[in-house]
Coordinates of C-alpha atoms in Angstrom, one line a residue:
Chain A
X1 CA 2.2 -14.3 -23.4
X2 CA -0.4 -14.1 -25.6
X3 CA -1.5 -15.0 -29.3
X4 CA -1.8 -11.4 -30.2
X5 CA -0.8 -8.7 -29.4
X6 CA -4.0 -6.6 -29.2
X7 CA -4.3 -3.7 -26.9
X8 CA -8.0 -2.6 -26.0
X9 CA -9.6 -0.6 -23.5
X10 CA -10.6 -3.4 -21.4
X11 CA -12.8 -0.9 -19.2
X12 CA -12.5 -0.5 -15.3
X13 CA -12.5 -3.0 -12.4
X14 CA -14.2 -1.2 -9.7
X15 CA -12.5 2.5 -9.6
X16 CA -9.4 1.4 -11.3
X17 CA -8.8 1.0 -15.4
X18 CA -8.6 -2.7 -15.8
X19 CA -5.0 -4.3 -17.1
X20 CA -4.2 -3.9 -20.3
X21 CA -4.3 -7.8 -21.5
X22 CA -6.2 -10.7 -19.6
X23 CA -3.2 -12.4 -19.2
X24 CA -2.0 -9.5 -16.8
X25 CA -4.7 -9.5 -14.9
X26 CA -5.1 -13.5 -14.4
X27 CA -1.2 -12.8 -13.3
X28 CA -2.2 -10.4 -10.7
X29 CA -5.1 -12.5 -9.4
X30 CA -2.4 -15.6 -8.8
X31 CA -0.5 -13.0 -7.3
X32 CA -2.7 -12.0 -5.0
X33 CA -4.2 -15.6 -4.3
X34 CA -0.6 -16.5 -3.3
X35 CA 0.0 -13.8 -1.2
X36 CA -3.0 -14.5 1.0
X37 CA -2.6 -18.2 1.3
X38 CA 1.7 -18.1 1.9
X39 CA 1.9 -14.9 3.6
X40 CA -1.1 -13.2 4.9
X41 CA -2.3 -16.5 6.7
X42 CA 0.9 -16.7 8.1
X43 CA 2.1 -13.4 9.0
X44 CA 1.4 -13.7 12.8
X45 CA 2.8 -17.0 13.2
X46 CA 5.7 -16.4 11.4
X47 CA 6.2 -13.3 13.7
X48 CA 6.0 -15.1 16.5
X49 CA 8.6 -18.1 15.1
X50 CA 11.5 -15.0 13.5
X51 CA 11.2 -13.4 17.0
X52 CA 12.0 -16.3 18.8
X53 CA 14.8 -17.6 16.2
X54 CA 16.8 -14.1 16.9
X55 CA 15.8 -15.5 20.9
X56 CA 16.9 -18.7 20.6
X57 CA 20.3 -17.0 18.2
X58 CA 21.0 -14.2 21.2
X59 CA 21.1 -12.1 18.4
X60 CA 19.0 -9.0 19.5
X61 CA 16.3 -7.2 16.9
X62 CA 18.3 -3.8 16.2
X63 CA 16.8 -1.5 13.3
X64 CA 20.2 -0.6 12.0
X65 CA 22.6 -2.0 8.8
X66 CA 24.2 -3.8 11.3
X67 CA 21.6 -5.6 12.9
X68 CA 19.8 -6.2 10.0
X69 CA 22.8 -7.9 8.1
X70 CA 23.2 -10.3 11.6
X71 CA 19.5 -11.1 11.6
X72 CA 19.7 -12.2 8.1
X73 CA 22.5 -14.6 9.2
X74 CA 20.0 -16.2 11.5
X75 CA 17.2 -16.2 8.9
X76 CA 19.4 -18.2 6.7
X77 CA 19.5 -20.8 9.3
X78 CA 15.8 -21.5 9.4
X79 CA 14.2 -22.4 5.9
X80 CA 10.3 -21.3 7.1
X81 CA 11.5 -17.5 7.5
X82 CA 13.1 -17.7 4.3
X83 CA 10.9 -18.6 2.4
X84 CA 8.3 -16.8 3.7
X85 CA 10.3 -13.4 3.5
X86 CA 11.5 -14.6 -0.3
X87 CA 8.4 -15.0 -1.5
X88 CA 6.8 -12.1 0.3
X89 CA 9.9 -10.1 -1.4
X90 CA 9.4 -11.5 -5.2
X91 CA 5.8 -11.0 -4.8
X92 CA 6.0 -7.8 -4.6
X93 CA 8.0 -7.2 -7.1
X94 CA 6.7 -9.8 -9.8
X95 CA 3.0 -8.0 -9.6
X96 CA 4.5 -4.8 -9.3
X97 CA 6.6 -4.9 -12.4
X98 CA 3.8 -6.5 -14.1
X99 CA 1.7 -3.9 -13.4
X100 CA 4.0 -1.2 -14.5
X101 CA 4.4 -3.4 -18.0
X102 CA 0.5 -4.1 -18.4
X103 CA -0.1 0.0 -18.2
X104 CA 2.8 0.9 -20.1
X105 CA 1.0 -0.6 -23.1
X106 CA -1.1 1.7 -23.0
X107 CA 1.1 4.4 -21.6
X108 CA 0.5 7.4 -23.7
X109 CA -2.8 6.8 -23.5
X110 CA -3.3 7.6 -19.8
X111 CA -0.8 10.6 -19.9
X112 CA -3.2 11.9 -22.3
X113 CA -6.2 11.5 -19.8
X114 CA -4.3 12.9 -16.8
X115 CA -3.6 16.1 -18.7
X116 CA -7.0 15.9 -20.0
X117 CA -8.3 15.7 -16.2
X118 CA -6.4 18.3 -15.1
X119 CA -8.2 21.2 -16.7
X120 CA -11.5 19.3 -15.6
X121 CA -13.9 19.0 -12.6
X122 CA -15.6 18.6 -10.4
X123 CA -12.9 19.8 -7.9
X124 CA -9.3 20.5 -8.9
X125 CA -5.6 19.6 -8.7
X126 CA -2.5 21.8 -8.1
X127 CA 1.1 20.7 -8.7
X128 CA 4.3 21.9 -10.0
X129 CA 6.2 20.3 -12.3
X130 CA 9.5 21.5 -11.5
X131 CA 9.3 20.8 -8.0
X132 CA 12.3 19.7 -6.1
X133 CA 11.7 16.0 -3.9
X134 CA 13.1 15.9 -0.3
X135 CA 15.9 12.7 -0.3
X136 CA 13.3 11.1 2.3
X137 CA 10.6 11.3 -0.3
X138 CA 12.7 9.1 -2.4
X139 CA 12.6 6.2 -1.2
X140 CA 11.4 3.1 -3.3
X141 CA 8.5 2.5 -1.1
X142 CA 6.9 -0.6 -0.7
X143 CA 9.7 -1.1 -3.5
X144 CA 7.3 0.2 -6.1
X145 CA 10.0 1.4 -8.9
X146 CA 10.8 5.0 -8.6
X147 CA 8.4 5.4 -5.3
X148 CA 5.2 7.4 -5.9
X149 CA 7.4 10.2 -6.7
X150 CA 9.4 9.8 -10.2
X151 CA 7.1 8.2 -12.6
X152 CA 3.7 10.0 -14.1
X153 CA 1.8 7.1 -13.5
X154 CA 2.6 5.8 -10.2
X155 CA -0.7 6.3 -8.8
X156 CA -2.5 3.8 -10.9
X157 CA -0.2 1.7 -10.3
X158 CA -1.0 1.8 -6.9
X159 CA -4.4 2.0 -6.7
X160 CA -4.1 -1.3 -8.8
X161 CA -1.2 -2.9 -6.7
X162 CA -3.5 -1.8 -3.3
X163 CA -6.0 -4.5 -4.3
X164 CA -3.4 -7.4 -4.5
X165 CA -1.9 -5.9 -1.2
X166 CA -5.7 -5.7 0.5
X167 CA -6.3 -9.4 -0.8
X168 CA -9.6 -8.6 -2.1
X169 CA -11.0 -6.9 0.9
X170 CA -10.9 -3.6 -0.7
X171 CA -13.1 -3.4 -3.1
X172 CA -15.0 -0.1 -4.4
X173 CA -12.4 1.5 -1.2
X174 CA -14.7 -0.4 1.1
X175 CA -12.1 0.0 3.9
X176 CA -11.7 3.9 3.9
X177 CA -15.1 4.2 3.3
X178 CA -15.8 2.8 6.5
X179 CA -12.8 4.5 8.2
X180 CA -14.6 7.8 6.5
X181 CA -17.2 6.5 7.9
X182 CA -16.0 5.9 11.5
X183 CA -13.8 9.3 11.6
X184 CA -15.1 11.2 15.0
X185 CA -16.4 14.7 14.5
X186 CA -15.3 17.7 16.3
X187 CA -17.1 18.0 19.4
X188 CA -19.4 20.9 18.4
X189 CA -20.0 19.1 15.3
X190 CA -19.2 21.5 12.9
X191 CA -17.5 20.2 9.6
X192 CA -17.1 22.9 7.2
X193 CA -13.8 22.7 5.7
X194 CA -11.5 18.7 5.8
X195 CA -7.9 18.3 5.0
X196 CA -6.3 14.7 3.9
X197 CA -2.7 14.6 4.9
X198 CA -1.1 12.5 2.2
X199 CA -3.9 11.7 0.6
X200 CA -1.9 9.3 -1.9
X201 CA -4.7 8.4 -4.4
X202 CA -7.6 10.3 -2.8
X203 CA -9.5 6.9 -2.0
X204 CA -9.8 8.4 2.1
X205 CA -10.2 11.7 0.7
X206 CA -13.5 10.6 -1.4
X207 CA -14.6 9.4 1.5
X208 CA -14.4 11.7 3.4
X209 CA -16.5 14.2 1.2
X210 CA -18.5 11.0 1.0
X211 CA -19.3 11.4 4.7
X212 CA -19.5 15.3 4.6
X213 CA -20.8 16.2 1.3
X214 CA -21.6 19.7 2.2
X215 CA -18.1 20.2 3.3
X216 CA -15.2 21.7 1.3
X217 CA -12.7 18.8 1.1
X218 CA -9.3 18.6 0.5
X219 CA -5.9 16.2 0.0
X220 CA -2.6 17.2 -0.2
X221 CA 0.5 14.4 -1.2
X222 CA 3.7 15.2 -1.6
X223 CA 3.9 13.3 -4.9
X224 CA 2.6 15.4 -8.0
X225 CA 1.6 12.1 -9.8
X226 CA -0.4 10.7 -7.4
X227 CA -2.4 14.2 -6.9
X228 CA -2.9 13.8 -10.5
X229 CA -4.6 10.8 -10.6
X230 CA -6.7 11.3 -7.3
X231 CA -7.9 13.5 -9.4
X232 CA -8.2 11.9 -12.1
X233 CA -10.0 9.3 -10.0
X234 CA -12.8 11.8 -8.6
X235 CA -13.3 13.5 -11.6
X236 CA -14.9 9.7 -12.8
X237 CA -16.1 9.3 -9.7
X238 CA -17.8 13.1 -10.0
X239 CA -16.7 13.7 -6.7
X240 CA -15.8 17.8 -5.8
X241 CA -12.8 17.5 -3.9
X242 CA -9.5 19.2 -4.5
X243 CA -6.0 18.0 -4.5
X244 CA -2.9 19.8 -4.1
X245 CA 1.0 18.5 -4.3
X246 CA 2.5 20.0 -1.1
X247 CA 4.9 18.7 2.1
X248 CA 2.9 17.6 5.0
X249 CA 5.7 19.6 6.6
X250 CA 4.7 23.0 4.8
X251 CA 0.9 23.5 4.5
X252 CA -0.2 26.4 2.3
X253 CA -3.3 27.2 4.6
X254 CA -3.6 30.1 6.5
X255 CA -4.4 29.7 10.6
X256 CA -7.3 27.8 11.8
X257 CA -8.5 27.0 8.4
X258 CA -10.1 23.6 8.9
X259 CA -12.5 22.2 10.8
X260 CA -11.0 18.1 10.7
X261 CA -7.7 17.3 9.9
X262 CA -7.2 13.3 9.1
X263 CA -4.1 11.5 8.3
X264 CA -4.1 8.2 6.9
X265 CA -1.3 5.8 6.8
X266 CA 1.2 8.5 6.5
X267 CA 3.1 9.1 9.3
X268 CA 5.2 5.8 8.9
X269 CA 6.3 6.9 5.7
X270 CA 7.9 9.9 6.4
X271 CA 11.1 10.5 9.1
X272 CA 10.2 11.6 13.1
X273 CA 11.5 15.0 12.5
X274 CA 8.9 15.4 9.3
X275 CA 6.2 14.1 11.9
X276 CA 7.2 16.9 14.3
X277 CA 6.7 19.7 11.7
X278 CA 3.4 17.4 10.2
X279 CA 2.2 17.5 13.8
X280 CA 2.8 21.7 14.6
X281 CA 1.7 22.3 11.0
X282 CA -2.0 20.2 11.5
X283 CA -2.1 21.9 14.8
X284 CA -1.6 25.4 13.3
X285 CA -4.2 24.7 10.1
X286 CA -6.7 23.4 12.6
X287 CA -9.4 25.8 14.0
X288 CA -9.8 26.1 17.9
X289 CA -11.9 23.1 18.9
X290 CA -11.4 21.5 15.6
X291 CA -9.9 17.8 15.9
X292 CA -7.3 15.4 14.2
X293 CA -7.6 12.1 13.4
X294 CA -4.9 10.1 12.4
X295 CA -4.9 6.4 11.2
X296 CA -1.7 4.4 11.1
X297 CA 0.0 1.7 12.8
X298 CA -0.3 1.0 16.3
X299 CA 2.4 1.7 18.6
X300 CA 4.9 -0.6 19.5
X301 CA 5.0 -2.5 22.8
X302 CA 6.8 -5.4 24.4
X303 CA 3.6 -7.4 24.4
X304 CA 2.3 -6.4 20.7
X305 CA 6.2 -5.5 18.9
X306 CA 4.6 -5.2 15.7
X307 CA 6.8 -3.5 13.3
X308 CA 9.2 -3.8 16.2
X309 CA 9.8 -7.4 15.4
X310 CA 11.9 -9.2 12.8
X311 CA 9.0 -9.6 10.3
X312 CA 8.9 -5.8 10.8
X313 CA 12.6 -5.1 10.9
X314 CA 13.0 -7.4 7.2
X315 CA 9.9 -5.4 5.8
X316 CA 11.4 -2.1 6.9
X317 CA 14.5 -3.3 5.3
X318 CA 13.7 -5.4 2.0
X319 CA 10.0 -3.4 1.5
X320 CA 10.9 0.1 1.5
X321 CA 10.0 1.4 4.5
X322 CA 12.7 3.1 6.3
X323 CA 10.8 5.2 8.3
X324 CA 8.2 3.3 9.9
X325 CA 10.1 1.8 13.2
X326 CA 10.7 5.2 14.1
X327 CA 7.3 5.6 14.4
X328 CA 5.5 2.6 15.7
X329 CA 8.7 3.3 18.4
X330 CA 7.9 6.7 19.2
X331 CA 5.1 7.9 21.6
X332 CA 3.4 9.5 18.8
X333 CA 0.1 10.6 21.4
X334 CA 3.2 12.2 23.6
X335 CA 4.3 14.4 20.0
X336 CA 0.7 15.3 19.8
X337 CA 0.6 16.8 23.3
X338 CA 3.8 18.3 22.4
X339 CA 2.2 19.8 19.3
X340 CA -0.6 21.2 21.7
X341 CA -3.3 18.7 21.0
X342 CA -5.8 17.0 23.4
X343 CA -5.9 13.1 22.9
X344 CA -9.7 12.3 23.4
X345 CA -9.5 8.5 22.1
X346 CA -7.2 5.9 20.8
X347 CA -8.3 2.8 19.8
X348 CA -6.9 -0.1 18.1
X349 CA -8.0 -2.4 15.4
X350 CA -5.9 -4.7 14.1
X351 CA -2.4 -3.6 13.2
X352 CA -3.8 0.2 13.0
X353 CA -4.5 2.2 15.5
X354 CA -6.7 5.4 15.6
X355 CA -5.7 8.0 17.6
X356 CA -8.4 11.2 17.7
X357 CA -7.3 14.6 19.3
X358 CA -8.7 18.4 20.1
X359 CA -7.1 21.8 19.8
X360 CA -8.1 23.6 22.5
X361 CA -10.7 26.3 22.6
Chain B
X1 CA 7.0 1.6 24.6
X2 CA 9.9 0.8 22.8
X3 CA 13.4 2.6 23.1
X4 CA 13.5 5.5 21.1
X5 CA 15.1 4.8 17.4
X6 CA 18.5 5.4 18.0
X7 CA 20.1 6.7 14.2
X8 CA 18.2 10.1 14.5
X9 CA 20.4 13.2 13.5
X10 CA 19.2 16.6 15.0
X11 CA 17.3 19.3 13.7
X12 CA 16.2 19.3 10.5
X13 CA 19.3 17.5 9.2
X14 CA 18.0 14.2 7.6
X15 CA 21.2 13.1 5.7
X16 CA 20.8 9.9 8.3
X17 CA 17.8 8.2 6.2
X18 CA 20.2 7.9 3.6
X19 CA 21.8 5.0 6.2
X20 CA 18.6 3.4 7.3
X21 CA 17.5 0.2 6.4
X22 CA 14.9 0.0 3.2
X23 CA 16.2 3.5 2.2
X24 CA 17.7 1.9 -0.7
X25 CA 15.6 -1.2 -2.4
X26 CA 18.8 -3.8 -2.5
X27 CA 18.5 -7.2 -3.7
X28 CA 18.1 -9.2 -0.8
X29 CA 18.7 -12.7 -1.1
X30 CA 17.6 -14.7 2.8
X31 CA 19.2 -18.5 2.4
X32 CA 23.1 -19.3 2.6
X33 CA 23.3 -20.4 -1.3
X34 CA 21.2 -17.6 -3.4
X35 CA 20.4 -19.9 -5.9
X36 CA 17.9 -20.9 -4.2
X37 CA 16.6 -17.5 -3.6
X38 CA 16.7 -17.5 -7.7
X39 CA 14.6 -21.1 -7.5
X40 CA 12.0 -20.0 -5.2
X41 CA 11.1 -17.0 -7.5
X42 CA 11.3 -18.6 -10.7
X43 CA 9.0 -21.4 -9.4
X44 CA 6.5 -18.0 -7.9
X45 CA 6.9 -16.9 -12.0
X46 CA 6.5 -19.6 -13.6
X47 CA 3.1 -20.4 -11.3
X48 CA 1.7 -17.5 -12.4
X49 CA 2.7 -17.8 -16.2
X50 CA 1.0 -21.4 -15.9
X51 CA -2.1 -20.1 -14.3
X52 CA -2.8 -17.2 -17.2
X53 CA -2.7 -20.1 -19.6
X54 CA -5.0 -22.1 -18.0
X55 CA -7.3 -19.2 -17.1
X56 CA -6.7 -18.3 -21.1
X57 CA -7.6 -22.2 -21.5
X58 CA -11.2 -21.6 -19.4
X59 CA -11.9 -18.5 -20.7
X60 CA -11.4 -19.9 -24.6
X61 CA -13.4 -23.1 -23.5
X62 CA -16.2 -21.2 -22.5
X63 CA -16.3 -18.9 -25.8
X64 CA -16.4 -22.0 -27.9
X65 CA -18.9 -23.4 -26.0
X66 CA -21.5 -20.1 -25.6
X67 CA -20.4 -18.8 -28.8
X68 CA -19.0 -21.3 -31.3
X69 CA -16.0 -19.1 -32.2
X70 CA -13.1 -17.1 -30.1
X71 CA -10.6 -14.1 -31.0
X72 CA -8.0 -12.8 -29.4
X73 CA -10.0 -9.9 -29.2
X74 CA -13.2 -12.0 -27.5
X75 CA -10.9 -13.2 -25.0
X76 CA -9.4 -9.6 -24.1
X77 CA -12.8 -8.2 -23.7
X78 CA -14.7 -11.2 -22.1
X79 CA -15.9 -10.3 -18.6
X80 CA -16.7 -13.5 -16.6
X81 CA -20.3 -14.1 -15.1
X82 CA -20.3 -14.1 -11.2
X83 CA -20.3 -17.9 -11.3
X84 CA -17.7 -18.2 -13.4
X85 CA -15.5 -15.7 -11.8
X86 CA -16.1 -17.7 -8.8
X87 CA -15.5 -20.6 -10.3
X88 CA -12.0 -19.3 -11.6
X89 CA -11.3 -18.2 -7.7
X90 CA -12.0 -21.4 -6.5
X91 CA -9.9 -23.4 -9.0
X92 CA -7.1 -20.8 -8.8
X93 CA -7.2 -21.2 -5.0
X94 CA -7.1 -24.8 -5.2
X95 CA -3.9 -24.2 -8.0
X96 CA -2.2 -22.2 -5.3
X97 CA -2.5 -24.8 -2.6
X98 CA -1.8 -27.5 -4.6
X99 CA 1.7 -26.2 -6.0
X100 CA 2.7 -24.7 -2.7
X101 CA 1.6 -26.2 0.3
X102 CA 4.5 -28.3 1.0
X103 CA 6.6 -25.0 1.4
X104 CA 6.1 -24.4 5.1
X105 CA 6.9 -27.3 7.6
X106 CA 4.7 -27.9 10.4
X107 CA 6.2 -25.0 12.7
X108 CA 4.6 -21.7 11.0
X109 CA 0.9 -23.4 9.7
X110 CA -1.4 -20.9 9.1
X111 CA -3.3 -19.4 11.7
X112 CA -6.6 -17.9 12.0
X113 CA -4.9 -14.4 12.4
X114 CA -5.4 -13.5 8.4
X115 CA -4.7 -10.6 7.1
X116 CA -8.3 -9.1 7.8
X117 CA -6.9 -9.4 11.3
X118 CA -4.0 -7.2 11.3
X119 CA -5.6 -4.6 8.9
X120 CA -9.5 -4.5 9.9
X121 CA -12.2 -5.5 7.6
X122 CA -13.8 -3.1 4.9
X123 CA -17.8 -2.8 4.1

């Protein structure tokens, strides 16, 4: 609440327009504040305590209805997990909804500069308006109202919400620069022409040209309103790359078009059998001797369960992500072989893993 | 590695997401009485309305002080200086752990794994 109820451009913070009152953003910084000192800070032991309650309960961790609805018994026997998963839950949506207010005061407004953008350059955006959603593509991810399918302006909320959910360490897309950065080149070196694989906002994909500014660079995303506003985002940025709405299932590129193909922080968003297609359809875009890259979470094993665990399980569950067990439980390097790739390095850092693969000469 | 998921349907048939947990957003509720659910989150609102005010407070302070008049508008469009913005941080931080640190018991202190830990550090 304020005194007034004045509505001015407030200008950016970093890439992002800047909320539409004070008030929201001071909201957003407490937000984000408390996420990092009652959740971030004690994610892993939290982990470690909800594993060894479903232990200690004989109640084993099954990524089902069923086992969800019997692990919640158990959580409501120890107040620490609770809590922890309550407030993780009503944070997200308390900022997320505030968000979604703060911009809609200024709604018409941005609509305006997203049609405006899209006749603009540099680069360029593709989408179609009557475009029919897969039922997987749905989903409320992250439980962000409507997903980042249904609503026009989906993608700034996002590119605001990513901030609170980075805790800061984000800033200026510091992170993907310096995965842009860190992305392996094709052994002969050659980097003509780059596809982003849900490219979501376009932060990795602006990197990426970033890194290879001489190169023709591209992101597709499923969702026509974050395309949109990716490009939206490079066109202030000046930044030539071009977006296009289309499946990671069904690329519109003919054979051996691209030199890298990178993937970041899809492929636990979307269902095993979309991965499969994803994986055949990078592997047919890609040139002989071109490579992949993908960035996502690291696999699950006994040792390290990740999203294999009950903090996992509940976030799955209560966070909109009904698709990312399957793949931190799936061989995903084993899919790639499948797919006819080479694996030439995985590493791991910190709940992501990068895993870097050749298509044959 | 982990056994293979076992609710996948065949082919391209994908009908089964419809059953998988998080495919639809629910409203969860994680103790045995859900008022307290409803207690928790009205205390995580309420924290955050009382912080904008006292941020509103600070940032109305520190236009009568530099300026010797505020406006609603002044206060939209104020920008803090680095200081003060740290400042701010540090007495929101301090909030924070003030109004919540009793919430955890012993058991699940926080541990040096942060966030940065489990997602890698930017720049």
């Amino acid at each position: 609440m304020t005194i007034s109820n004045t509505i001015i451009d407030r200008g950016k913070i970093g890439d992002v327009p800047a909320l539409s009152a004070r008030a929201d953003e001071a909201y957003t910084e407490f937000i984000s504040d408390t996420r990092n000192f009652l959740l971030h800070a004690h994610w892993a032991g939290m982990s470690k305590a909800g594993n060894a309650a479903m232990k200690d309960a004989g109640v084993p961790i099954e990524h089902s209805q069923a086992g969800v609805a019997k692990a919640r018994e158990v959580i409501a026997d120890h107040s620490d997990i609770a809590t922890f998963l309550r407030i993780k839950r009503s944070c997200q949506e308390i900022y997320k909804n505030r968000i979604i207010e703060s911009y809609g005061k200024r709604g018409e407004e941005f609509l305006r500069r997203l049609d405006e953008a899209d006749k603009r350059g540099p680069g360029s955006v593709t989408y179609d308006p009557n475009f029919v959603y897969p039922d997987y593509a749905t989903v409320d991810i992250h439980i962000q109202p409507g997903g980042y399918t249904a609503r026009p302006l989906v993608g700034m909320y996002y590119d605001y919400g990513t901030s609170i959910f980075y805790g800061g360490a984000n800033q200026d897309d510091a992170l993907h620069n310096r995965l842009a950065r860190e992305t392996p080149l094709p052994k002969d070196g050659k980097v003509e022409r780059v596809i982003d694989i849900g490219c979501s906002v376009g932060q990795f994909t602006c990197a990426l040209k970033k890194r290879f500014p001489a190169s023709e660079v591209i992101g597709i995303d499923i969702g026509a309103p974050m395309v949109r506003y990716a490009h939206l985002r490079a066109v202030e940025q000046n930044v030539d790359v071009h977006f296009a709405q289309m499946p990671s299932e069904a690329l519109d590129f003919p054979n051996g078009h691209f030199d890298l193909v990178a993937c970041h922080i899809l492929f636990h968003e979307i269902p095993l059998q979309v991965i499969k297609k994803t994986l055949t359809e990078a592997y047919r875009v890609l040139r002989p001797g071109g490579s992949f890259v993908l960035w996502d979470f690291a696999t699950a094993t006994p040792e390290n369960p990740g999203y294999s665990g009950l903090i996992g399980m509940m976030d799955a569950a209560d966070n909109g992500e009904p698709y990312a067990h399957s793949f931190v439980s799936c061989n995903v390097e084993k899919l790639m072989a499948d797919a006819g790739f080479t694996l030439r390095e995985l590493g791991r850092k910190g709940m992501l893993a990068c895993r870097v693969c050749d298509k044959p000469v | 590695m982990l056994d293979e998921p076992k609710n996948q349907a065949a082919g391209d048939n994908l009908d089964y997401v419809r059953d998988l947990p998080g495919f639809e957003r629910g409203h969860p509720h994680y103790f045995k009485d859900p008022m307290i659910d409803h207690l928790l989150e009205i205390v995580m609102l309420l924290g955050g309305e009382l912080w904008t005010v006292k941020d509103r407070q600070a940032v109305t302070e520190h236009l009568l002080a530099t300026e010797g008049k505020v406006t609603p508008e002044m206060i939209e469009q104020f920008r803090p200086s680095a200081d003060m913005k740290e400042k701010l941080a540090r007495d929101r931080q301090t909030f924070v752990k003030h109004v919540y640190s009793c919430l955890y018991s012993d058991r699940a202190k926080a541990t040096k794994t942060d966030y940065f830990g489990i997602v890698g550090k930017g720049e």
